[in-house]
């Protein structure tokens, strides 16, 4: 048993990822209940968003725990899952703002454009070039920023919460990218996971409040 524990790669990161997944599963469940009551696209898309994040966090938890025990091929597969999750999450967020901002006849066209962009992005992930990945997603990121701006200037209820959420998550990404760690058992991954929980809570609150501006 002691030998097995010695082979655990990053136990604290595995735990923090698992905690993140629990929050995401709860937010998915709560938003899904709201969707069944109010039938709003925002609640449907945001619930799926949190479900995707919950599954991704569960997989990340297993990876942090068993990375030393699995093959390099599986490690590469984990990277592709992470990249795919990023693309799918941004696609779902962009669909939320397509639903908020655009008339019905434009939603299909813009939605297809972003869908094809995500497909392109997925094929780019094999290069493992972070800068290329971000550039390929730039139109979606800019559209989301524009959507947040329109929400704010129109004083949509929940828009400030979503803005705070995105800013907090962006701060977490900066910390993660910097490699800042407090301890080997509280490294950059743990910090990012806990910051993400705070940021995602704000997003959850913002999407939950969307019933008041539809």
CSV table of C-alpha atoms in Angstrom, one decimal:
chain,number,residue,atom,x,y,z
A,1,UNK,CA,0.0,0.0,0.0
A,2,UNK,CA,2.8,2.4,0.9
A,3,UNK,CA,4.4,1.8,-2.5
A,4,UNK,CA,1.2,2.7,-4.3
A,5,UNK,CA,1.0,6.0,-2.4
A,6,UNK,CA,4.6,6.7,-3.4
A,7,UNK,CA,3.5,6.4,-7.1
A,8,UNK,CA,0.8,9.0,-6.8
A,9,UNK,CA,1.9,11.9,-8.9
A,10,UNK,CA,0.2,15.0,-7.5
A,11,UNK,CA,-2.2,14.1,-4.6
A,12,UNK,CA,-3.1,17.6,-3.7
A,13,UNK,CA,-3.9,18.6,-7.3
A,14,UNK,CA,-6.0,15.4,-7.6
A,15,UNK,CA,-8.0,16.4,-4.6
A,16,UNK,CA,-8.5,20.0,-5.7
A,17,UNK,CA,-9.6,18.9,-9.1
A,18,UNK,CA,-12.1,16.5,-7.5
A,19,UNK,CA,-13.5,19.3,-5.3
A,20,UNK,CA,-13.8,21.5,-8.4
A,21,UNK,CA,-15.8,18.7,-10.1
A,22,UNK,CA,-18.2,18.4,-7.2
A,23,UNK,CA,-19.0,22.1,-7.4
A,24,UNK,CA,-19.5,21.9,-11.2
A,25,UNK,CA,-21.8,18.9,-10.8
A,26,UNK,CA,-23.9,20.9,-8.3
A,27,UNK,CA,-24.1,23.9,-10.6
A,28,UNK,CA,-25.0,21.7,-13.5
A,29,UNK,CA,-27.8,20.2,-11.5
A,30,UNK,CA,-29.2,23.5,-10.3
A,31,UNK,CA,-29.1,25.2,-13.7
A,32,UNK,CA,-30.7,22.1,-15.3
A,33,UNK,CA,-33.6,22.3,-12.8
A,34,UNK,CA,-34.0,26.0,-13.8
A,35,UNK,CA,-34.0,25.0,-17.5
A,36,UNK,CA,-36.8,22.5,-16.9
A,37,UNK,CA,-38.9,25.2,-15.2
A,38,UNK,CA,-38.2,28.3,-17.4
A,39,UNK,CA,-37.1,26.6,-20.7
A,40,UNK,CA,-34.4,29.2,-21.3
A,41,UNK,CA,-31.5,28.4,-23.7
A,42,UNK,CA,-29.1,30.2,-21.3
A,43,UNK,CA,-29.8,27.7,-18.6
A,44,UNK,CA,-29.6,24.8,-20.9
A,45,UNK,CA,-26.2,25.9,-22.4
A,46,UNK,CA,-24.7,26.9,-19.0
A,47,UNK,CA,-25.8,23.6,-17.4
A,48,UNK,CA,-24.1,21.7,-20.2
A,49,UNK,CA,-21.0,24.0,-19.7
A,50,UNK,CA,-20.7,23.0,-16.1
A,51,UNK,CA,-21.3,19.3,-16.9
A,52,UNK,CA,-18.4,19.4,-19.3
A,53,UNK,CA,-16.2,21.1,-16.7
A,54,UNK,CA,-17.2,18.5,-14.1
A,55,UNK,CA,-16.3,15.6,-16.3
A,56,UNK,CA,-13.1,17.2,-17.4
A,57,UNK,CA,-12.2,17.8,-13.7
A,58,UNK,CA,-12.9,14.2,-12.8
A,59,UNK,CA,-10.5,13.1,-15.6
A,60,UNK,CA,-8.0,15.7,-14.5
A,61,UNK,CA,-8.2,14.3,-10.9
A,62,UNK,CA,-7.4,10.8,-12.1
A,63,UNK,CA,-4.5,12.1,-14.3
A,64,UNK,CA,-2.9,14.0,-11.4
A,65,UNK,CA,-3.1,10.9,-9.3
A,66,UNK,CA,-2.0,8.2,-11.7
A,67,UNK,CA,0.2,10.1,-14.2
A,68,UNK,CA,3.3,8.2,-13.1
A,69,UNK,CA,1.6,4.9,-13.6
A,70,UNK,CA,0.2,5.4,-17.1
A,71,UNK,CA,1.9,5.4,-20.5
A,72,UNK,CA,3.1,8.4,-22.4
A,73,UNK,CA,0.3,7.8,-25.0
A,74,UNK,CA,-2.3,8.2,-22.3
A,75,UNK,CA,-0.6,11.4,-21.1
A,76,UNK,CA,-0.8,12.7,-24.6
A,77,UNK,CA,-4.5,11.7,-24.7
A,78,UNK,CA,-5.1,13.6,-21.5
A,79,UNK,CA,-3.6,16.7,-23.2
A,80,UNK,CA,-6.0,16.4,-26.1
A,81,UNK,CA,-9.0,16.0,-23.7
A,82,UNK,CA,-7.9,19.2,-22.0
A,83,UNK,CA,-7.6,21.1,-25.3
A,84,UNK,CA,-10.9,19.7,-26.5
A,85,UNK,CA,-12.6,20.8,-23.2
A,86,UNK,CA,-11.2,24.4,-23.7
A,87,UNK,CA,-12.7,24.5,-27.2
A,88,UNK,CA,-16.1,23.1,-26.2
A,89,UNK,CA,-16.4,25.4,-23.2
A,90,UNK,CA,-15.7,28.5,-25.2
A,91,UNK,CA,-18.1,27.2,-27.9
A,92,UNK,CA,-20.9,26.9,-25.3
A,93,UNK,CA,-20.1,30.3,-23.8
A,94,UNK,CA,-20.2,31.8,-27.3
A,95,UNK,CA,-23.6,30.1,-28.0
A,96,UNK,CA,-24.9,31.8,-24.7
A,97,UNK,CA,-24.0,35.2,-26.1
A,98,UNK,CA,-25.3,34.3,-29.6
A,99,UNK,CA,-28.6,33.6,-27.8
A,100,UNK,CA,-28.5,36.8,-25.9
A,101,UNK,CA,-27.4,39.2,-28.6
A,102,UNK,CA,-28.6,38.0,-32.0
A,103,UNK,CA,-31.9,37.6,-33.8
A,104,UNK,CA,-33.1,34.2,-34.7
A,105,UNK,CA,-32.1,34.4,-38.4
A,106,UNK,CA,-28.5,35.1,-37.4
A,107,UNK,CA,-28.0,32.6,-34.7
A,108,UNK,CA,-27.7,29.6,-37.0
A,109,UNK,CA,-25.1,31.3,-39.3
A,110,UNK,CA,-22.9,32.6,-36.4
A,111,UNK,CA,-23.3,29.3,-34.5
A,112,UNK,CA,-22.1,27.3,-37.6
A,113,UNK,CA,-19.1,29.6,-38.0
A,114,UNK,CA,-18.0,29.1,-34.4
A,115,UNK,CA,-18.6,25.3,-34.7
A,116,UNK,CA,-16.3,25.0,-37.7
A,117,UNK,CA,-13.8,27.2,-35.9
A,118,UNK,CA,-13.8,24.8,-32.9
A,119,UNK,CA,-13.3,21.8,-35.3
A,120,UNK,CA,-10.3,23.7,-36.8
A,121,UNK,CA,-9.0,24.4,-33.3
A,122,UNK,CA,-9.3,20.7,-32.3
A,123,UNK,CA,-7.1,19.7,-35.2
A,124,UNK,CA,-4.6,22.3,-34.3
A,125,UNK,CA,-4.2,20.8,-30.8
A,126,UNK,CA,-1.9,18.1,-32.1
A,127,UNK,CA,0.8,20.7,-32.6
A,128,UNK,CA,0.8,21.3,-28.8
A,129,UNK,CA,1.6,24.9,-29.6
A,130,UNK,CA,-0.2,27.0,-26.9
A,131,UNK,CA,0.1,30.3,-28.9
A,132,UNK,CA,-1.3,28.8,-32.0
A,133,UNK,CA,-4.2,27.4,-30.1
A,134,UNK,CA,-5.1,30.8,-28.6
A,135,UNK,CA,-4.8,32.5,-32.0
A,136,UNK,CA,-7.1,30.0,-33.6
A,137,UNK,CA,-9.7,30.7,-30.9
A,138,UNK,CA,-9.3,34.5,-31.0
A,139,UNK,CA,-12.6,35.2,-32.9
A,140,UNK,CA,-14.6,33.3,-30.3
A,141,UNK,CA,-12.8,35.0,-27.4
A,142,UNK,CA,-13.4,38.5,-28.9
A,143,UNK,CA,-17.0,37.7,-29.5
A,144,UNK,CA,-17.5,36.6,-25.9
A,145,UNK,CA,-15.8,39.8,-24.7
A,146,UNK,CA,-18.1,41.8,-27.0
A,147,UNK,CA,-21.1,39.9,-25.5
A,148,UNK,CA,-20.1,40.7,-21.9
A,149,UNK,CA,-19.7,44.4,-22.9
A,150,UNK,CA,-23.2,44.6,-24.5
A,151,UNK,CA,-24.6,42.9,-21.3
A,152,UNK,CA,-22.9,45.5,-19.1
A,153,UNK,CA,-24.0,48.6,-21.1
A,154,UNK,CA,-27.6,47.3,-21.2
A,155,UNK,CA,-27.5,46.6,-17.4
A,156,UNK,CA,-28.6,43.0,-17.7
A,157,UNK,CA,-29.1,41.4,-14.4
A,158,UNK,CA,-26.2,39.0,-13.8
A,159,UNK,CA,-23.8,40.7,-16.2
A,160,UNK,CA,-21.6,42.0,-13.4
A,161,UNK,CA,-21.4,38.5,-11.9
A,162,UNK,CA,-20.3,37.0,-15.2
A,163,UNK,CA,-17.7,39.7,-15.7
A,164,UNK,CA,-16.3,39.1,-12.3
A,165,UNK,CA,-16.3,35.3,-13.0
A,166,UNK,CA,-14.3,35.7,-16.2
A,167,UNK,CA,-11.8,38.1,-14.7
A,168,UNK,CA,-11.2,35.8,-11.7
A,169,UNK,CA,-10.7,32.8,-14.0
A,170,UNK,CA,-8.3,34.9,-16.2
A,171,UNK,CA,-6.4,35.8,-13.0
A,172,UNK,CA,-6.1,32.1,-12.2
A,173,UNK,CA,-4.8,31.4,-15.7
A,174,UNK,CA,-2.1,34.1,-15.3
A,175,UNK,CA,-1.0,32.5,-11.9
A,176,UNK,CA,-1.0,29.0,-13.5
A,177,UNK,CA,1.0,30.2,-16.5
A,178,UNK,CA,3.5,32.0,-14.2
A,179,UNK,CA,4.2,28.6,-12.5
A,180,UNK,CA,3.7,30.2,-9.0
A,181,UNK,CA,3.5,27.6,-6.3
A,182,UNK,CA,3.3,27.9,-2.5
A,183,UNK,CA,4.4,24.3,-1.7
A,184,UNK,CA,4.8,21.0,-3.6
A,185,UNK,CA,1.5,20.0,-2.2
A,186,UNK,CA,-0.1,23.3,-3.1
A,187,UNK,CA,1.3,24.0,-6.5
A,188,UNK,CA,0.1,26.1,-9.5
A,189,UNK,CA,-2.6,23.5,-10.3
A,190,UNK,CA,-4.1,23.7,-6.9
A,191,UNK,CA,-4.1,27.5,-6.9
A,192,UNK,CA,-5.7,27.5,-10.3
A,193,UNK,CA,-8.4,25.0,-9.3
A,194,UNK,CA,-9.4,27.0,-6.2
A,195,UNK,CA,-9.4,30.3,-8.0
A,196,UNK,CA,-11.5,28.7,-10.7
A,197,UNK,CA,-14.1,27.6,-8.1
A,198,UNK,CA,-14.5,31.2,-7.1
A,199,UNK,CA,-14.7,32.4,-10.7
A,200,UNK,CA,-17.1,29.7,-11.8
A,201,UNK,CA,-19.4,30.5,-8.8
A,202,UNK,CA,-19.7,34.0,-10.1
A,203,UNK,CA,-20.5,32.7,-13.6
A,204,UNK,CA,-23.1,30.3,-12.1
A,205,UNK,CA,-24.7,33.2,-10.3
A,206,UNK,CA,-24.8,35.4,-13.5
A,207,UNK,CA,-26.4,32.6,-15.6
A,208,UNK,CA,-28.8,31.8,-12.9
A,209,UNK,CA,-30.0,35.4,-12.8
A,210,UNK,CA,-30.7,35.4,-16.5
A,211,UNK,CA,-34.4,34.7,-15.9
A,212,UNK,CA,-34.8,38.4,-15.0
A,213,UNK,CA,-33.7,39.8,-18.4
A,214,UNK,CA,-35.4,37.3,-20.8
